[in-house]
Amino acid sequence: ATITVTADKSALGAIQAVVYSGSFNPAIVGTNYLADPGFIAIVSPGYPGVFSVNVPAGGTIVIVVVELKSPANGFPSAVGTTYTLDVAGLPLNLAPTAAQVAVSGKVSANGRGLGNGRVTITDDEGKARSTSTNSFGYFHFDGVEAGKTYVFQVKHKEYTFGPQIISINDNVADLNFEAQ
């Protein structure tokens, strides 16, 4: 991984980036130390401090940006200094996709399961899909995206059913419809 830290040219103080393997312990700053850009980035605001570290597969690095405050050595406080930090060469961890869950239930009339019913699920973007109930009235949907709100509707040649609007966050095994 290549790390570049650049303090704003108008910075009064000096900043430094330090890379640690896995974690950073401010009480013992030498623990897990991997690298820093050296002295030039500290004393030359506006010039990039560039350095590289080897990161093992699946490894984690922690980058700590600190101020070097030493007025006696010509380094006043860097608090409020703007800087740019760029990290290249590591894979980007994209946000995970929404989990897929299952939704199932039963369609009934007078407590008796109804076969040949058509259950339709419509998401909040208007995408719909359907499945039929089995001879006992049961239905099942796989691959339902968690974290969305859905409208469930049932059509049957002999009975009428009201729609149900449900926010799905986990598997649902008891989405039941009773004829009106």
PDB file of C-alpha atoms in Angstrom:
ATOM      1  CA  ALA A   1       0.000   0.000   0.000  1.00  0.00           C
ATOM      2  CA  THR A   2       1.226   3.475  -0.789  1.00  0.00           C
ATOM      3  CA  ILE A   3       0.264   6.255   1.599  1.00  0.00           C
ATOM      4  CA  THR A   4       0.576   9.945   0.747  1.00  0.00           C
ATOM      5  CA  VAL A   5       0.041  12.686   3.314  1.00  0.00           C
ATOM      6  CA  THR A   6       0.189  16.344   2.302  1.00  0.00           C
ATOM      7  CA  ALA A   7      -0.298  19.235   4.714  1.00  0.00           C
ATOM      8  CA  ASP A   8      -1.831  22.432   3.401  1.00  0.00           C
ATOM      9  CA  LYS A   9       0.864  24.878   2.210  1.00  0.00           C
ATOM     10  CA  SER A  10      -0.331  27.473   4.703  1.00  0.00           C
ATOM     11  CA  ALA A  11       0.040  25.089   7.646  1.00  0.00           C
ATOM     12  CA  LEU A  12       1.704  26.671  10.646  1.00  0.00           C
ATOM     13  CA  GLY A  13       2.520  23.420  12.369  1.00  0.00           C
ATOM     14  CA  ALA A  14       3.681  20.041  11.192  1.00  0.00           C
ATOM     15  CA  ILE A  15       1.731  16.833  10.813  1.00  0.00           C
ATOM     16  CA  GLN A  16       2.828  13.275  10.413  1.00  0.00           C
ATOM     17  CA  ALA A  17       1.114  10.066   9.272  1.00  0.00           C
ATOM     18  CA  VAL A  18       2.111   6.820  10.911  1.00  0.00           C
ATOM     19  CA  VAL A  19       0.937   3.349   9.868  1.00  0.00           C
ATOM     20  CA  TYR A  20       0.325   0.536  12.344  1.00  0.00           C
ATOM     21  CA  SER A  21      -0.458  -3.108  11.727  1.00  0.00           C
ATOM     22  CA  GLY A  22      -3.866  -4.146  13.031  1.00  0.00           C
ATOM     23  CA  SER A  23      -4.308  -1.647  15.854  1.00  0.00           C
ATOM     24  CA  PHE A  24      -2.881   1.477  17.457  1.00  0.00           C
ATOM     25  CA  ASN A  25      -2.104   1.833  21.158  1.00  0.00           C
ATOM     26  CA  PRO A  26      -1.532   5.511  22.052  1.00  0.00           C
ATOM     27  CA  ALA A  27       0.059   4.494  25.360  1.00  0.00           C
ATOM     28  CA  ILE A  28       2.797   2.534  23.552  1.00  0.00           C
ATOM     29  CA  VAL A  29       3.220   4.104  20.112  1.00  0.00           C
ATOM     30  CA  GLY A  30       5.955   1.690  19.063  1.00  0.00           C
ATOM     31  CA  THR A  31       3.636  -1.315  19.261  1.00  0.00           C
ATOM     32  CA  ASN A  32       2.549  -2.522  15.793  1.00  0.00           C
ATOM     33  CA  TYR A  33       4.496   0.322  14.106  1.00  0.00           C
ATOM     34  CA  LEU A  34       4.988  -0.266  10.373  1.00  0.00           C
ATOM     35  CA  ALA A  35       6.162   2.980   8.764  1.00  0.00           C
ATOM     36  CA  ASP A  36       5.998   6.754   8.383  1.00  0.00           C
ATOM     37  CA  PRO A  37       7.079   9.128   5.582  1.00  0.00           C
ATOM     38  CA  GLY A  38      10.161  10.403   7.334  1.00  0.00           C
ATOM     39  CA  PHE A  39      11.215  13.899   8.299  1.00  0.00           C
ATOM     40  CA  ILE A  40      10.692  15.757   4.989  1.00  0.00           C
ATOM     41  CA  ALA A  41       6.879  15.663   5.188  1.00  0.00           C
ATOM     42  CA  ILE A  42       7.038  17.113   8.674  1.00  0.00           C
ATOM     43  CA  VAL A  43       9.128  20.184   7.876  1.00  0.00           C
ATOM     44  CA  SER A  44       7.798  20.994   4.398  1.00  0.00           C
ATOM     45  CA  PRO A  45       4.058  21.804   4.380  1.00  0.00           C
ATOM     46  CA  GLY A  46       2.625  21.482   0.887  1.00  0.00           C
ATOM     47  CA  TYR A  47       5.016  18.732  -0.150  1.00  0.00           C
ATOM     48  CA  PRO A  48       3.748  15.169  -0.091  1.00  0.00           C
ATOM     49  CA  GLY A  49       5.172  12.607   2.264  1.00  0.00           C
ATOM     50  CA  VAL A  50       4.968   9.334   0.370  1.00  0.00           C
ATOM     51  CA  PHE A  51       5.749   5.926   1.817  1.00  0.00           C
ATOM     52  CA  SER A  52       4.782   2.301   1.365  1.00  0.00           C
ATOM     53  CA  VAL A  53       4.001  -0.651   3.582  1.00  0.00           C
ATOM     54  CA  ASN A  54       3.426  -4.327   2.925  1.00  0.00           C
ATOM     55  CA  VAL A  55      -0.020  -5.444   4.047  1.00  0.00           C
ATOM     56  CA  PRO A  56      -0.589  -9.189   4.263  1.00  0.00           C
ATOM     57  CA  ALA A  57      -3.668 -10.630   2.542  1.00  0.00           C
ATOM     58  CA  GLY A  58      -6.677  -9.993   4.771  1.00  0.00           C
ATOM     59  CA  GLY A  59      -4.582  -7.732   6.997  1.00  0.00           C
ATOM     60  CA  THR A  60      -5.644  -4.423   8.491  1.00  0.00           C
ATOM     61  CA  ILE A  61      -3.687  -1.226   8.819  1.00  0.00           C
ATOM     62  CA  VAL A  62      -4.406   1.799  10.980  1.00  0.00           C
ATOM     63  CA  ILE A  63      -3.193   5.197   9.806  1.00  0.00           C
ATOM     64  CA  VAL A  64      -2.792   7.793  12.524  1.00  0.00           C
ATOM     65  CA  VAL A  65      -2.310  11.437  11.564  1.00  0.00           C
ATOM     66  CA  VAL A  66      -0.714  13.384  14.403  1.00  0.00           C
ATOM     67  CA  GLU A  67       0.656  16.849  14.984  1.00  0.00           C
ATOM     68  CA  LEU A  68       4.285  17.388  15.837  1.00  0.00           C
ATOM     69  CA  LYS A  69       4.135  20.144  18.418  1.00  0.00           C
ATOM     70  CA  SER A  70       7.529  21.372  19.508  1.00  0.00           C
ATOM     71  CA  PRO A  71       7.696  25.193  19.589  1.00  0.00           C
ATOM     72  CA  ALA A  72      11.322  25.129  20.780  1.00  0.00           C
ATOM     73  CA  ASN A  73      12.232  23.330  17.545  1.00  0.00           C
ATOM     74  CA  GLY A  74      10.163  25.633  15.337  1.00  0.00           C
ATOM     75  CA  PHE A  75       7.012  23.518  15.218  1.00  0.00           C
ATOM     76  CA  PRO A  76       3.986  25.358  16.642  1.00  0.00           C
ATOM     77  CA  SER A  77       0.674  23.597  17.087  1.00  0.00           C
ATOM     78  CA  ALA A  78      -0.810  22.042  13.943  1.00  0.00           C
ATOM     79  CA  VAL A  79      -4.326  21.880  15.364  1.00  0.00           C
ATOM     80  CA  GLY A  80      -6.750  22.900  12.625  1.00  0.00           C
ATOM     81  CA  THR A  81      -4.256  22.214   9.829  1.00  0.00           C
ATOM     82  CA  THR A  82      -5.933  20.783   6.761  1.00  0.00           C
ATOM     83  CA  TYR A  83      -4.294  17.903   4.987  1.00  0.00           C
ATOM     84  CA  THR A  84      -4.899  15.262   2.332  1.00  0.00           C
ATOM     85  CA  LEU A  85      -4.425  11.574   3.015  1.00  0.00           C
ATOM     86  CA  ASP A  86      -4.398   9.184   0.074  1.00  0.00           C
ATOM     87  CA  VAL A  87      -4.113   5.405   0.319  1.00  0.00           C
ATOM     88  CA  ALA A  88      -3.497   3.381  -2.843  1.00  0.00           C
ATOM     89  CA  GLY A  89      -2.900  -0.264  -3.545  1.00  0.00           C
ATOM     90  CA  LEU A  90      -5.408  -1.808  -1.163  1.00  0.00           C
ATOM     91  CA  PRO A  91      -8.597  -3.501  -2.318  1.00  0.00           C
ATOM     92  CA  LEU A  92     -11.700  -1.450  -1.720  1.00  0.00           C
ATOM     93  CA  ASN A  93     -14.181  -3.051   0.658  1.00  0.00           C
ATOM     94  CA  LEU A  94     -17.503  -2.198  -0.899  1.00  0.00           C
ATOM     95  CA  ALA A  95     -20.561  -2.009   1.279  1.00  0.00           C
ATOM     96  CA  PRO A  96     -22.126  -5.403   1.630  1.00  0.00           C
ATOM     97  CA  THR A  97     -25.167  -6.140  -0.444  1.00  0.00           C
ATOM     98  CA  ALA A  98     -28.438  -6.494   1.368  1.00  0.00           C
ATOM     99  CA  ALA A  99     -29.055  -9.899   2.842  1.00  0.00           C
ATOM    100  CA  GLN A 100     -31.382 -12.277   1.082  1.00  0.00           C
ATOM    101  CA  VAL A 101     -34.142 -13.790   3.203  1.00  0.00           C
ATOM    102  CA  ALA A 102     -37.076 -16.145   2.712  1.00  0.00           C
ATOM    103  CA  VAL A 103     -40.757 -15.338   3.134  1.00  0.00           C
ATOM    104  CA  SER A 104     -43.411 -18.020   3.459  1.00  0.00           C
ATOM    105  CA  GLY A 105     -46.913 -18.423   4.748  1.00  0.00           C
ATOM    106  CA  LYS A 106     -50.362 -19.828   4.103  1.00  0.00           C
ATOM    107  CA  VAL A 107     -53.480 -18.751   2.237  1.00  0.00           C
ATOM    108  CA  SER A 108     -56.729 -19.955   3.853  1.00  0.00           C
ATOM    109  CA  ALA A 109     -60.511 -19.684   3.784  1.00  0.00           C
ATOM    110  CA  ASN A 110     -62.434 -20.651   6.913  1.00  0.00           C
ATOM    111  CA  GLY A 111     -59.187 -22.081   8.341  1.00  0.00           C
ATOM    112  CA  ARG A 112     -58.665 -24.448   5.367  1.00  0.00           C
ATOM    113  CA  GLY A 113     -55.606 -24.043   3.111  1.00  0.00           C
ATOM    114  CA  LEU A 114     -56.359 -22.970  -0.462  1.00  0.00           C
ATOM    115  CA  GLY A 115     -54.454 -24.358  -3.423  1.00  0.00           C
ATOM    116  CA  ASN A 116     -54.044 -22.522  -6.730  1.00  0.00           C
ATOM    117  CA  GLY A 117     -53.845 -19.087  -5.129  1.00  0.00           C
ATOM    118  CA  ARG A 118     -51.482 -16.547  -6.670  1.00  0.00           C
ATOM    119  CA  VAL A 119     -49.311 -14.619  -4.177  1.00  0.00           C
ATOM    120  CA  THR A 120     -47.539 -11.549  -5.546  1.00  0.00           C
ATOM    121  CA  ILE A 121     -44.755  -9.634  -3.804  1.00  0.00           C
ATOM    122  CA  THR A 122     -44.022  -6.065  -4.979  1.00  0.00           C
ATOM    123  CA  ASP A 123     -41.025  -4.113  -3.665  1.00  0.00           C
ATOM    124  CA  ASP A 124     -40.800  -0.377  -3.020  1.00  0.00           C
ATOM    125  CA  GLU A 125     -39.436   0.144  -6.563  1.00  0.00           C
ATOM    126  CA  GLY A 126     -42.454  -1.533  -8.178  1.00  0.00           C
ATOM    127  CA  LYS A 127     -40.705  -4.809  -9.070  1.00  0.00           C
ATOM    128  CA  ALA A 128     -43.082  -7.724  -8.668  1.00  0.00           C
ATOM    129  CA  ARG A 129     -42.899 -11.498  -8.743  1.00  0.00           C
ATOM    130  CA  SER A 130     -45.427 -14.203  -8.008  1.00  0.00           C
ATOM    131  CA  THR A 131     -45.751 -17.774  -6.868  1.00  0.00           C
ATOM    132  CA  SER A 132     -48.656 -20.204  -6.545  1.00  0.00           C
ATOM    133  CA  THR A 133     -49.881 -21.821  -3.359  1.00  0.00           C
ATOM    134  CA  ASN A 134     -49.588 -25.583  -3.112  1.00  0.00           C
ATOM    135  CA  SER A 135     -52.615 -27.818  -2.540  1.00  0.00           C
ATOM    136  CA  PHE A 136     -52.479 -27.062   1.211  1.00  0.00           C
ATOM    137  CA  GLY A 137     -52.326 -23.285   0.689  1.00  0.00           C
ATOM    138  CA  TYR A 138     -48.622 -22.778   1.451  1.00  0.00           C
ATOM    139  CA  PHE A 139     -46.362 -20.437  -0.519  1.00  0.00           C
ATOM    140  CA  HIS A 140     -42.663 -19.552  -0.365  1.00  0.00           C
ATOM    141  CA  PHE A 141     -40.358 -16.835  -1.762  1.00  0.00           C
ATOM    142  CA  ASP A 142     -36.552 -17.128  -1.657  1.00  0.00           C
ATOM    143  CA  GLY A 143     -34.099 -14.306  -2.360  1.00  0.00           C
ATOM    144  CA  VAL A 144     -36.152 -11.493  -0.848  1.00  0.00           C
ATOM    145  CA  GLU A 145     -33.925  -8.480  -0.169  1.00  0.00           C
ATOM    146  CA  ALA A 146     -33.936  -7.566   3.508  1.00  0.00           C
ATOM    147  CA  GLY A 147     -34.376  -3.955   4.584  1.00  0.00           C
ATOM    148  CA  LYS A 148     -37.193  -3.125   2.186  1.00  0.00           C
ATOM    149  CA  THR A 149     -40.942  -2.721   2.443  1.00  0.00           C
ATOM    150  CA  TYR A 150     -43.110  -5.017   0.329  1.00  0.00           C
ATOM    151  CA  VAL A 151     -46.770  -5.279  -0.641  1.00  0.00           C
ATOM    152  CA  PHE A 152     -48.135  -8.836  -0.645  1.00  0.00           C
ATOM    153  CA  GLN A 153     -51.348  -9.590  -2.520  1.00  0.00           C
ATOM    154  CA  VAL A 154     -53.290 -12.799  -3.058  1.00  0.00           C
ATOM    155  CA  LYS A 155     -55.598 -13.600  -5.977  1.00  0.00           C
ATOM    156  CA  HIS A 156     -57.877 -16.609  -5.967  1.00  0.00           C
ATOM    157  CA  LYS A 157     -60.769 -17.461  -8.285  1.00  0.00           C
ATOM    158  CA  GLU A 158     -63.245 -17.972  -5.413  1.00  0.00           C
ATOM    159  CA  TYR A 159     -62.049 -15.722  -2.561  1.00  0.00           C
ATOM    160  CA  THR A 160     -60.933 -12.143  -1.909  1.00  0.00           C
ATOM    161  CA  PHE A 161     -57.927 -11.153   0.224  1.00  0.00           C
ATOM    162  CA  GLY A 162     -56.715  -7.801   1.494  1.00  0.00           C
ATOM    163  CA  PRO A 163     -53.115  -6.754   0.756  1.00  0.00           C
ATOM    164  CA  GLN A 164     -50.462  -6.765   3.481  1.00  0.00           C
ATOM    165  CA  ILE A 165     -47.633  -4.213   3.637  1.00  0.00           C
ATOM    166  CA  ILE A 166     -44.619  -5.528   5.510  1.00  0.00           C
ATOM    167  CA  SER A 167     -41.070  -4.317   6.151  1.00  0.00           C
ATOM    168  CA  ILE A 168     -38.819  -7.343   5.817  1.00  0.00           C
ATOM    169  CA  ASN A 169     -35.611  -7.472   7.862  1.00  0.00           C
ATOM    170  CA  ASP A 170     -35.299 -11.215   8.472  1.00  0.00           C
ATOM    171  CA  ASN A 171     -36.860 -14.505   7.386  1.00  0.00           C
ATOM    172  CA  VAL A 172     -40.655 -14.549   7.696  1.00  0.00           C
ATOM    173  CA  ALA A 173     -42.348 -17.929   8.099  1.00  0.00           C
ATOM    174  CA  ASP A 174     -45.868 -16.934   9.097  1.00  0.00           C
ATOM    175  CA  LEU A 175     -47.194 -14.487   6.528  1.00  0.00           C
ATOM    176  CA  ASN A 176     -50.753 -15.752   6.476  1.00  0.00           C
ATOM    177  CA  PHE A 177     -53.802 -14.606   4.514  1.00  0.00           C
ATOM    178  CA  GLU A 178     -57.415 -15.426   5.484  1.00  0.00           C
ATOM    179  CA  ALA A 179     -60.199 -14.880   2.962  1.00  0.00           C
ATOM    180  CA  GLN A 180     -62.481 -11.902   3.667  1.00  0.00           C
TER     181      GLN A 180
END
